[in-house]
Amino acid sequence: MRTIKELQEERQRQGMTYDELARRTGYSKSTITNIFREYVKFPRADTMQAIEKALGISDGWTAADRAAGVVERLSVPITADEDEILTLLREVEEKKGAAAREVAQRVVVSVLEEMLK
């Protein structure tokens, strides 16, 4: 398993922007930058594999890699827009606390429910 620092060095060596890496992986730019800024403490294994594949350095993951901090879990695929909303809600919580995230989440839900009427 490569470290975030190693992935960052490879990305920079290739001259690849976060925008390009996001496009190649199918994840949002904010997800990619949050991983590289180490805001995400336990990135999902499929996300890390997508980053490695996009950088052309994929070599698989072992149980030891996962035990070292990469979380693999069953997941439902989400769009880049959905991922962006989730990332923003997490950022609100990090900066303003859980209560602020709950308020923001209720606002998002309310707006979406109104649009579905």
GROMACS .gro file of C-alpha atoms in nm:
model
  117
    1MET     CA    1   0.000   0.000   0.000
    2ARG     CA    2   0.129   0.340  -0.090
    3THR     CA    3   0.104   0.629   0.150
    4ILE     CA    4  -0.081   0.949   0.071
    5LYS     CA    5   0.258   1.122   0.053
    6GLU     CA    6   0.378   0.871  -0.208
    7LEU     CA    7   0.061   0.918  -0.410
    8GLN     CA    8   0.099   1.296  -0.385
    9GLU     CA    9   0.459   1.276  -0.505
   10GLU     CA   10   0.356   1.058  -0.799
   11ARG     CA   11   0.070   1.292  -0.889
   12GLN     CA   12   0.308   1.590  -0.882
   13ARG     CA   13   0.575   1.399  -1.077
   14GLN     CA   14   0.319   1.337  -1.350
   15GLY     CA   15   0.201   1.699  -1.337
   16MET     CA   16  -0.156   1.580  -1.280
   17THR     CA   17  -0.396   1.830  -1.126
   18TYR     CA   18  -0.662   1.741  -0.870
   19ASP     CA   19  -0.921   1.817  -1.138
   20GLU     CA   20  -0.764   1.565  -1.375
   21LEU     CA   21  -0.729   1.303  -1.103
   22ALA     CA   22  -1.094   1.354  -1.007
   23ARG     CA   23  -1.198   1.316  -1.372
   24ARG     CA   24  -0.995   0.997  -1.412
   25THR     CA   25  -1.122   0.840  -1.089
   26GLY     CA   26  -1.485   0.949  -1.114
   27TYR     CA   27  -1.470   1.102  -0.766
   28SER     CA   28  -1.529   1.469  -0.693
   29LYS     CA   29  -1.238   1.709  -0.671
   30SER     CA   30  -1.323   1.777  -0.307
   31THR     CA   31  -1.301   1.405  -0.226
   32ILE     CA   32  -0.960   1.383  -0.391
   33THR     CA   33  -0.828   1.697  -0.220
   34ASN     CA   34  -0.965   1.588   0.118
   35ILE     CA   35  -0.777   1.259   0.085
   36PHE     CA   36  -0.453   1.430  -0.013
   37ARG     CA   37  -0.489   1.687   0.265
   38GLU     CA   38  -0.544   1.389   0.497
   39TYR     CA   39  -0.882   1.516   0.616
   40VAL     CA   40  -1.009   1.166   0.545
   41LYS     CA   41  -0.846   0.949   0.810
   42PHE     CA   42  -0.950   0.611   0.665
   43PRO     CA   43  -1.006   0.635   0.291
   44ARG     CA   44  -1.206   0.355   0.137
   45ALA     CA   45  -1.003   0.087  -0.040
   46ASP     CA   46  -1.192   0.130  -0.366
   47THR     CA   47  -1.120   0.504  -0.363
   48MET     CA   48  -0.748   0.448  -0.305
   49GLN     CA   49  -0.740   0.182  -0.575
   50ALA     CA   50  -0.906   0.424  -0.817
   51ILE     CA   51  -0.642   0.687  -0.738
   52GLU     CA   52  -0.360   0.438  -0.788
   53LYS     CA   53  -0.514   0.317  -1.114
   54ALA     CA   54  -0.556   0.676  -1.237
   55LEU     CA   55  -0.188   0.736  -1.160
   56GLY     CA   56  -0.092   0.412  -1.336
   57ILE     CA   57   0.056   0.252  -1.024
   58SER     CA   58  -0.212   0.007  -0.910
   59ASP     CA   59  -0.083  -0.318  -0.762
   60GLY     CA   60  -0.365  -0.451  -0.545
   61TRP     CA   61  -0.432  -0.449  -0.171
   62THR     CA   62  -0.367  -0.706   0.095
   63ALA     CA   63  -0.544  -0.777   0.423
   64ALA     CA   64  -0.241  -0.623   0.598
   65ASP     CA   65  -0.289  -0.303   0.398
   66ARG     CA   66  -0.650  -0.282   0.509
   67ALA     CA   67  -0.549  -0.352   0.869
   68ALA     CA   68  -0.301  -0.065   0.843
   69GLY     CA   69  -0.583   0.183   0.797
   70VAL     CA   70  -0.751   0.146   0.461
   71VAL     CA   71  -1.114   0.063   0.512
   72GLU     CA   72  -1.291  -0.160   0.266
   73ARG     CA   73  -1.664  -0.168   0.294
   74LEU     CA   74  -1.964  -0.253   0.088
   75SER     CA   75  -2.096   0.060  -0.067
   76VAL     CA   76  -2.361   0.194  -0.296
   77PRO     CA   77  -2.213   0.386  -0.588
   78ILE     CA   78  -2.288   0.758  -0.573
   79THR     CA   79  -2.247   1.033  -0.826
   80ALA     CA   80  -1.982   1.303  -0.802
   81ASP     CA   81  -2.257   1.554  -0.715
   82GLU     CA   82  -2.384   1.335  -0.430
   83ASP     CA   83  -2.028   1.291  -0.306
   84GLU     CA   84  -1.978   1.668  -0.316
   85ILE     CA   85  -2.286   1.724  -0.097
   86LEU     CA   86  -2.166   1.465   0.155
   87THR     CA   87  -1.819   1.616   0.159
   88LEU     CA   88  -1.958   1.964   0.223
   89LEU     CA   89  -2.173   1.833   0.509
   90ARG     CA   90  -1.861   1.674   0.662
   91GLU     CA   91  -1.671   2.002   0.626
   92VAL     CA   92  -1.951   2.189   0.803
   93GLU     CA   93  -1.932   1.940   1.088
   94GLU     CA   94  -1.553   1.970   1.110
   95LYS     CA   95  -1.562   2.350   1.114
   96LYS     CA   96  -1.885   2.422   1.300
   97GLY     CA   97  -1.981   2.103   1.482
   98ALA     CA   98  -2.243   1.831   1.458
   99ALA     CA   99  -2.534   2.063   1.533
  100ALA     CA  100  -2.443   2.285   1.237
  101ARG     CA  101  -2.415   1.981   1.009
  102GLU     CA  102  -2.761   1.868   1.119
  103VAL     CA  103  -2.904   2.211   1.034
  104ALA     CA  104  -2.733   2.209   0.693
  105GLN     CA  105  -2.857   1.857   0.627
  106ARG     CA  106  -3.215   1.956   0.713
  107VAL     CA  107  -3.189   2.253   0.475
  108VAL     CA  108  -3.066   2.031   0.191
  109VAL     CA  109  -3.340   1.775   0.254
  110SER     CA  110  -3.604   2.048   0.271
  111VAL     CA  111  -3.493   2.204  -0.058
  112LEU     CA  112  -3.485   1.868  -0.233
  113GLU     CA  113  -3.828   1.770  -0.099
  114GLU     CA  114  -3.969   2.103  -0.219
  115MET     CA  115  -3.821   2.047  -0.565
  116LEU     CA  116  -3.983   1.703  -0.586
  117LYS     CA  117  -4.333   1.843  -0.530
   0.00000   0.00000   0.00000
